[in-house]
């Protein structure tokens, strides 16, 4: 299975990708997590992308394209993989097709988690993220067992800067303008699977598994 996950910020991509990648035994990458780690480390790349991320804008295509390309070249793409948060625009999607063509494989499907905007705002305002491993929780819908501590690795949970309401609005606008056209890109290639992303984590997970024939 070679999959990409699409959907607005807060649709549940990170949570579902982590569960599915574990069950399928295939590697996954979240470009947002990679970029956040770069910012935290203070690297040259981190300095370059920090401003874009804080404003809720897309970082330049060349940066993310090279991150994804390097990662794909380091794994066995024939055994499968999942991308979370990439592609975010049509250029990134067509560059992904080029990379996969060069590696001699094809994408299996693009999974679109469909969640309406008012539900997104509700989710993001209560979202907590693990500083160490990137796992996500929600103060109300998916609380950690211990306050502000990750169930999986014990890391510190915090509210992402870009989960503030004004930045969430910007990210939603960027999503509507840049990422929504990616849906048509995959629909035209008959690779788009639309999943209703409203509901419990397990419920949505079952829908995804059914859609990909698991
Ligand atoms: P995420 O964790 O997926 O919500 O991503 C957080 C932020 O990282 C986004 O708002 C962008 O600034 C940046 N980012 C992540 N993935 C991409 C991508 N594929 N293209 C451009 N920017 C990205």
Coordinates of C-alpha atoms and ligand atoms in Angstrom, one line a residue:
X1 CA 0.0 0.0 0.0
X2 CA 1.4 3.4 -1.1
X3 CA -0.9 6.0 0.3
X4 CA -1.2 9.8 0.9
X5 CA -3.6 11.3 3.3
X6 CA -5.4 14.6 2.4
X7 CA -7.7 16.8 4.4
X8 CA -7.9 20.1 6.3
X9 CA -5.7 20.7 9.3
X10 CA -7.2 18.9 12.2
X11 CA -9.0 16.3 10.1
X12 CA -7.3 13.5 12.0
X13 CA -4.6 12.6 9.4
X14 CA -1.8 12.3 11.9
X15 CA -3.8 10.0 14.3
X16 CA -5.1 7.7 11.5
X17 CA -1.8 7.5 9.7
X18 CA 0.1 6.5 12.8
X19 CA -2.5 3.7 13.5
X20 CA -2.5 2.5 9.9
X21 CA 1.2 2.5 9.5
X22 CA 1.6 0.4 12.6
X23 CA -1.1 -2.1 11.5
X24 CA 0.3 -2.3 7.9
X25 CA 3.9 -2.4 9.1
X26 CA 4.9 0.3 6.6
X27 CA 6.9 3.5 7.3
X28 CA 5.1 6.9 7.4
X29 CA 6.3 10.5 7.4
X30 CA 4.5 13.7 8.5
X31 CA 6.2 16.6 6.7
X32 CA 4.8 18.9 9.5
X33 CA 6.5 16.9 12.2
X34 CA 9.8 16.9 10.3
X35 CA 9.6 20.6 9.8
X36 CA 8.7 21.2 13.5
X37 CA 11.8 19.2 14.6
X38 CA 14.0 21.3 12.3
X39 CA 12.6 24.5 13.8
X40 CA 13.1 23.1 17.4
X41 CA 16.7 22.1 16.5
X42 CA 17.6 25.6 15.2
X43 CA 19.1 24.2 12.0
X44 CA 19.5 26.3 8.9
X45 CA 16.4 24.6 7.4
X46 CA 14.5 25.3 10.6
X47 CA 15.4 29.0 10.5
X48 CA 14.2 29.1 6.9
X49 CA 10.8 27.5 7.5
X50 CA 10.0 29.0 11.0
X51 CA 8.2 32.1 9.8
X52 CA 6.0 30.3 7.2
X53 CA 4.9 27.8 9.8
X54 CA 4.1 30.4 12.5
X55 CA 2.0 32.3 10.0
X56 CA 0.2 29.1 8.9
X57 CA 1.5 29.4 5.3
X58 CA 2.9 26.6 3.2
X59 CA 6.7 26.5 3.3
X60 CA 8.3 26.7 -0.2
X61 CA 7.7 23.7 -2.4
X62 CA 11.4 23.0 -3.0
X63 CA 12.0 22.5 0.7
X64 CA 9.2 19.9 1.3
X65 CA 9.8 18.2 -2.1
X66 CA 13.4 17.5 -1.2
X67 CA 12.5 16.3 2.3
X68 CA 10.0 13.8 0.8
X69 CA 12.3 12.8 -2.0
X70 CA 15.2 12.0 0.3
X71 CA 12.9 10.0 2.6
X72 CA 11.4 8.0 -0.2
X73 CA 14.9 7.2 -1.5
X74 CA 15.9 5.9 1.9
X75 CA 13.0 3.3 2.3
X76 CA 11.9 0.4 0.2
X77 CA 9.0 2.0 -1.6
X78 CA 7.9 -1.4 -3.1
X79 CA 6.9 -2.5 0.5
X80 CA 4.7 0.5 0.9
X81 CA 4.5 3.8 2.8
X82 CA 2.1 6.5 4.0
X83 CA 2.6 10.3 3.6
X84 CA 0.8 12.6 6.0
X85 CA 0.6 16.3 5.1
X86 CA 2.1 15.9 1.7
X87 CA 1.1 16.8 -1.1
X88 CA -0.4 20.2 -0.1
X89 CA -0.7 21.6 -3.7
X90 CA -0.8 20.3 -7.2
X91 CA 2.9 20.9 -7.9
X92 CA 3.8 18.7 -4.9
X93 CA 1.4 16.0 -6.2
X94 CA 2.8 15.9 -9.7
X95 CA 6.4 15.9 -8.2
X96 CA 5.4 12.9 -6.1
X97 CA 4.2 11.1 -9.2
X98 CA 7.6 11.9 -10.9
X99 CA 9.5 10.5 -7.8
X100 CA 7.5 7.3 -7.7
X101 CA 7.8 6.9 -11.5
X102 CA 11.6 7.2 -11.1
X103 CA 11.5 4.6 -8.3
X104 CA 9.4 2.3 -10.5
X105 CA 6.1 2.3 -8.4
X106 CA 2.7 3.9 -8.4
X107 CA 0.6 5.5 -5.7
X108 CA -2.2 3.1 -4.5
X109 CA -4.7 5.7 -3.3
X110 CA -5.2 9.2 -1.9
X111 CA -7.3 9.1 1.2
X112 CA -9.3 12.3 1.8
X113 CA -10.6 12.8 5.3
X114 CA -13.6 15.0 4.9
X115 CA -14.4 17.2 8.0
X116 CA -16.4 20.4 8.0
X117 CA -14.9 23.7 9.1
X118 CA -16.9 24.2 12.3
X119 CA -15.8 20.7 13.5
X120 CA -12.2 21.5 12.7
X121 CA -12.2 24.7 14.8
X122 CA -13.6 22.7 17.7
X123 CA -11.0 20.0 17.4
X124 CA -7.9 22.2 16.9
X125 CA -8.7 24.5 19.8
X126 CA -8.4 21.5 22.2
X127 CA -5.6 19.7 20.5
X128 CA -2.5 18.8 22.4
X129 CA 0.7 17.5 20.6
X130 CA 3.6 15.6 22.1
X131 CA 6.8 17.6 21.8
X132 CA 8.9 14.4 21.6
X133 CA 7.0 12.0 19.3
X134 CA 4.3 14.1 17.7
X135 CA 1.4 12.0 19.0
X136 CA -1.8 14.1 19.2
X137 CA -4.5 14.2 21.9
X138 CA -7.6 16.3 22.6
X139 CA -8.4 17.7 26.0
X140 CA -12.0 16.5 25.7
X141 CA -12.3 13.8 22.9
X142 CA -9.0 11.9 23.4
X143 CA -7.4 13.0 26.7
X144 CA -4.0 11.6 27.8
X145 CA -4.1 9.3 30.8
X146 CA -1.9 11.7 32.7
X147 CA -2.2 15.5 32.5
X148 CA 0.1 17.0 29.7
X149 CA 2.1 13.8 29.4
X150 CA 2.2 11.6 26.3
X151 CA 0.8 8.0 26.9
X152 CA 3.2 6.6 24.3
X153 CA 6.6 8.1 25.2
X154 CA 6.1 10.2 28.3
X155 CA 7.0 13.4 26.4
X156 CA 5.5 16.8 27.2
X157 CA 2.2 17.8 25.6
X158 CA 1.7 21.3 24.4
X159 CA -0.6 23.4 22.2
X160 CA 1.0 24.1 18.8
X161 CA 1.6 27.8 18.1
X162 CA -0.3 27.3 14.8
X163 CA -3.3 25.8 16.6
X164 CA -4.2 29.3 17.8
X165 CA -7.5 30.5 16.4
X166 CA -6.2 33.2 14.1
X167 CA -3.5 30.9 12.6
X168 CA -6.1 28.1 12.3
X169 CA -8.2 30.4 10.1
X170 CA -5.1 31.2 7.9
X171 CA -4.3 27.5 7.6
X172 CA -7.9 26.7 6.6
X173 CA -7.7 29.4 3.9
X174 CA -4.4 28.0 2.6
X175 CA -6.0 24.5 2.6
X176 CA -9.0 25.7 0.6
X177 CA -7.0 27.6 -2.0
X178 CA -3.9 25.3 -2.4
X179 CA -4.8 21.8 -1.2
X180 CA -8.4 21.4 -2.3
X181 CA -7.4 21.3 -5.9
X182 CA -5.2 18.3 -5.1
X183 CA -8.5 16.4 -4.6
X184 CA -9.4 16.9 -8.3
X185 CA -5.9 15.9 -9.3
X186 CA -6.4 12.5 -7.7
X187 CA -10.1 12.2 -8.6
X188 CA -9.1 12.5 -12.3
X189 CA -6.6 9.7 -11.9
X190 CA -9.4 7.6 -10.1
X191 CA -7.2 7.4 -7.0
X192 CA -9.3 9.4 -4.6
X193 CA -11.1 7.7 -1.7
X194 CA -13.4 10.0 0.2
X195 CA -13.8 9.1 3.9
X196 CA -16.2 10.7 6.3
X197 CA -13.9 12.0 9.0
X198 CA -16.6 12.9 11.5
X199 CA -16.9 10.4 14.3
X200 CA -14.8 8.6 16.8
X201 CA -11.2 7.7 16.1
X202 CA -11.9 3.9 15.8
X203 CA -15.0 4.5 13.8
X204 CA -13.1 6.6 11.2
X205 CA -10.3 4.1 11.2
X206 CA -12.7 1.3 10.3
X207 CA -14.1 3.3 7.4
X208 CA -10.5 3.8 6.1
X209 CA -9.7 0.1 6.4
X210 CA -12.9 -0.8 4.6
X211 CA -12.2 1.7 1.8
X212 CA -8.7 0.2 1.1
X213 CA -10.0 -3.4 1.4
X214 CA -8.5 -4.4 4.7
Ligands
LIG1 P1 0.9 20.0 9.7 O1 1.6 19.5 10.9 O2 0.7 19.0 8.6 O3 -0.4 20.8 10.0 O4 1.9 21.2 9.1 C1 2.2 22.3 9.8 C2 2.9 23.3 8.9 O5 4.0 22.8 8.3 C3 2.0 23.8 7.8 O6 1.1 24.8 8.2 C4 3.0 24.3 6.8 O7 3.6 25.6 7.2 C5 4.2 23.3 7.0 N1 4.0 22.1 6.0 C6 3.8 20.8 6.4 N2 3.7 20.1 5.3 C7 3.9 20.9 4.2 C8 3.8 20.7 2.8 N3 3.7 19.5 2.2 N4 4.0 21.8 2.0 C9 4.2 23.0 2.6 N5 4.2 23.3 3.9 C10 4.0 22.2 4.7

